[in-house]
Short mmCIF file of C-alpha atoms in Angstrom, two decimals:
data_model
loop_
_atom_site.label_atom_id
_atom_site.label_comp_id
_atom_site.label_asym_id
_atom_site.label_seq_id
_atom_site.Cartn_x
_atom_site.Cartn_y
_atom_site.Cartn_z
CA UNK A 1 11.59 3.66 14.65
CA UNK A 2 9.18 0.87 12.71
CA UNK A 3 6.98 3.30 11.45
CA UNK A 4 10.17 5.68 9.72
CA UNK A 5 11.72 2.09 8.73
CA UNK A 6 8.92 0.95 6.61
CA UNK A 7 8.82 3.15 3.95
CA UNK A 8 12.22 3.21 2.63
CA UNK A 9 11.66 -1.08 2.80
CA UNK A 10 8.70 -0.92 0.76
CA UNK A 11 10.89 1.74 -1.36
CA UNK A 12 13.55 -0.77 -1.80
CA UNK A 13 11.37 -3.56 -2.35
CA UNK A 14 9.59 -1.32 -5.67
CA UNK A 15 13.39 -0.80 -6.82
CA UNK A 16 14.91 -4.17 -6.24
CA UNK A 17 12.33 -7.20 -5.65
CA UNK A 18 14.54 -9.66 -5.07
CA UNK A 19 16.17 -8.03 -2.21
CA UNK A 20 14.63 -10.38 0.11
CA UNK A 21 16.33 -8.61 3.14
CA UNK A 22 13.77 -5.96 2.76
CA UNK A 23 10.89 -8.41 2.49
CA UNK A 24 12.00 -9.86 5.93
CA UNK A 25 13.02 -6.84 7.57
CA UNK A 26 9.42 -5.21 6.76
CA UNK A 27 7.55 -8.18 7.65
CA UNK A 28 8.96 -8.66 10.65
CA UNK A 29 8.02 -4.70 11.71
CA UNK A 30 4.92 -5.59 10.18
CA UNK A 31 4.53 -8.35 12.78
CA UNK A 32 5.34 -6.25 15.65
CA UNK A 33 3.01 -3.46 14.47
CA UNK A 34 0.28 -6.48 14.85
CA UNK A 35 -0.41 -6.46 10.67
CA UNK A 36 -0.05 -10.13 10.50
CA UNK A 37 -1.76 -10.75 7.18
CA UNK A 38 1.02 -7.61 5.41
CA UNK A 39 3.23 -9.60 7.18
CA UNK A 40 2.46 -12.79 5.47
CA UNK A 41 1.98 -10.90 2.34
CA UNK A 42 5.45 -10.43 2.19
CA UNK A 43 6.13 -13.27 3.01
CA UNK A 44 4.44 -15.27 0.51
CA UNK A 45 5.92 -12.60 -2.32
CA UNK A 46 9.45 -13.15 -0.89
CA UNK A 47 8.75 -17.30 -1.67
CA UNK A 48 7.35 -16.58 -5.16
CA UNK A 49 10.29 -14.94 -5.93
CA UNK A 50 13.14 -16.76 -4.13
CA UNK A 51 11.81 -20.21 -3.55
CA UNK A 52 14.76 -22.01 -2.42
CA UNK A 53 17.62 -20.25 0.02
CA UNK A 54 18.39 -18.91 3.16
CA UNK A 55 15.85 -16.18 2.91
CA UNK A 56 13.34 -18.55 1.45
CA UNK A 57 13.82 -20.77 4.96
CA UNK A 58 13.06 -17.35 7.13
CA UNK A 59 10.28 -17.13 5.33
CA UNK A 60 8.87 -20.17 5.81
CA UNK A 61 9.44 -20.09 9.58
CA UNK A 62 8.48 -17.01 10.19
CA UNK A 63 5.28 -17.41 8.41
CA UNK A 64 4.27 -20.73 10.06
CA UNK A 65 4.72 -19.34 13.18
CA UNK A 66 2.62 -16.18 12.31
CA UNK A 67 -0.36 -18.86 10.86
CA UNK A 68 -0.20 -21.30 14.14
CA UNK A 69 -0.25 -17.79 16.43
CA UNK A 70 -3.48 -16.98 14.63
CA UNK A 71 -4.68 -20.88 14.95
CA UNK A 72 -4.40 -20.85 11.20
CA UNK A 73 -1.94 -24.08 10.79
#
């Protein structure tokens, strides 16, 4: 489940910040648990620290289409 899921991502997110799977993969339950701005949160944190990159592109995307659901962009 989401809810189980989400600790052990903010876990591994403590213990290895650039593991930007985690990032994603938290954000994205975030989004589904409707918790759009910890979703963006991670997002933006995942960008800081990877700026460039595949996960860096997710990021992006997936945050632009959070801020243009909430009218925002």
């Amino acid at each position: 489940k989401t809810t189980e899921a989400l600790p052990y991502l903010e876990q591994a997110i403590k213990e290895s910040p650039d593991y930007a799977d985690a990032y994603l993969k938290a954000a994205q339950f975030y989004t589904l648990l409707r918790q759009p701005e910890r979703a963006l949160s991670l997002y933006r944190a995942l960008l800081q620290r990877q700026p460039t990159g595949g996960a860096a592109a997710t990021a992006s995307l997936s945050a632009g289409e959070l801020l243009l659901k909430q009218g925002r962009y």
